[in-house]
C-alpha positions as MATLAB code, in Angstrom:
seq = 'MIAWWDLTDSAHTAETLRDFLREEAEQSWSDIPGLLLKVWVSDPERNRWGAVFLWESAEAAAAAKLPRSAAELIGYPLEFREWFDIEATVEGGHGLSSLAGLGLALQPPAA';
ca = [
       5.399    7.519   -4.406;
       5.214    4.246   -5.643;
       6.829    1.252   -3.632;
       6.896   -2.466   -4.091;
       8.750   -5.825   -3.068;
       9.426   -8.919   -4.906;
       8.095  -11.392   -2.354;
      10.118  -14.324   -3.800;
      12.705  -14.504   -0.784;
       9.757  -13.889    1.868;
       7.583  -16.363    3.591;
       4.703  -14.137    2.446;
       2.501  -13.797   -0.541;
      -0.092  -11.351   -1.588;
      -2.708  -13.545   -0.228;
      -1.143  -13.767    3.217;
      -0.404  -10.067    3.230;
      -4.204   -9.576    2.644;
      -4.629  -10.718    6.403;
      -2.332   -7.896    7.506;
      -4.389   -5.350    5.589;
      -7.841   -6.927    7.053;
      -6.587   -6.810   10.439;
      -4.540   -3.504   10.920;
      -3.119   -1.802    8.078;
      -6.212    0.024    6.779;
      -7.049    1.506   10.337;
      -3.393    2.445   11.105;
      -3.058    4.465    7.908;
      -6.383    6.186    7.823;
      -5.190    9.142   10.054;
      -1.847    9.927    8.949;
      -1.645   13.607    8.399;
      -1.097   14.786    4.825;
      -1.625   11.404    3.341;
      -4.534   11.797    0.714;
      -4.771    8.232   -0.370;
      -2.926    5.014   -0.153;
      -3.645    2.164   -2.500;
      -2.207   -1.223   -1.741;
      -1.393   -3.287   -5.061;
      -0.274   -6.739   -5.776;
       0.681   -9.003   -8.699;
       0.277  -12.604   -7.315;
       1.222  -14.090  -10.843;
       4.666  -12.238  -10.469;
       4.899  -12.434   -6.745;
       4.980   -8.719   -6.008;
       3.287   -6.491   -3.505;
       3.353   -2.772   -2.926;
       1.676    0.509   -2.541;
       0.918    3.914   -4.235;
       0.831    6.851   -2.006;
      -0.536   10.354   -2.794;
       0.557   13.023   -0.436;
      -0.681   16.575    0.101;
       3.093   17.875   -0.280;
       6.505   16.576   -0.203;
       6.756   18.248    3.322;
       3.622   16.244    4.566;
       5.210   12.897    3.409;
       8.737   13.795    5.130;
       7.017   14.782    8.396;
       4.675   11.897    8.557;
       5.074    9.236   11.353;
       4.287    5.858    9.671;
       2.650    3.090   11.421;
       4.019   -0.485   11.328;
       4.595   -1.446    7.553;
       4.363   -4.905    5.691;
       8.342   -4.684    5.652;
       8.402   -6.100    9.191;
       6.226   -9.163    7.848;
       8.026   -9.376    4.559;
      11.328   -9.309    6.264;
      13.517   -7.207    4.039;
      13.500   -3.583    2.598;
      11.632   -2.550   -0.488;
      12.899   -3.599   -3.914;
      11.570   -0.282   -5.457;
      10.395    3.194   -4.181;
      10.319    6.185   -6.564;
       8.865    9.668   -5.855;
       7.018   11.522   -8.685;
       5.289   14.842   -8.980;
       1.620   14.766   -9.997;
       0.863   16.721  -12.896;
      -3.008   16.712  -12.584;
      -5.795   14.675  -10.902;
      -9.374   14.069  -11.757;
     -11.974   11.909   -9.879;
     -14.384   10.394  -12.500;
     -18.028   10.307  -11.936;
     -18.951    7.196   -9.911;
     -21.533    6.081   -7.265;
     -19.185    5.245   -4.576;
     -19.451    7.368   -1.326;
     -15.777    6.901   -0.631;
     -12.699    5.371   -2.002;
     -11.883    4.013    1.487;
     -12.530    0.269    2.211;
     -12.141   -1.062   -1.318;
     -10.082   -3.902   -2.451;
      -9.655   -7.759   -2.177;
      -8.277   -7.646    1.231;
     -11.268   -5.957    2.755;
     -13.843   -8.361    1.052;
     -15.180  -10.985    3.443;
     -13.001  -14.050    3.145;
     -14.390  -16.945    1.279;
     -16.425  -19.620    3.169;
];
């Protein structure tokens, strides 16, 4: 599933929503049954914010009890949400121990 907001009418920006991720989102989403991967994405130049979800199955996604989302902070529903079937996956060779914990929001804040 791919979801995003246009933040034009929100008091928040991609930068301010990074604080939300840093403080609670990553921990809140890490134990959702059936969620294989959630990748938060942003486009600060176009003022957009969203996520890509990979679910174990459509049933797992439908049954999932989701934590507080960015919608509460943004102040209005998603602009775009679309579900897709996965045709194939591959994980390339890399030296990372995990895909968890990556991203701008989880880097130490600039001093």
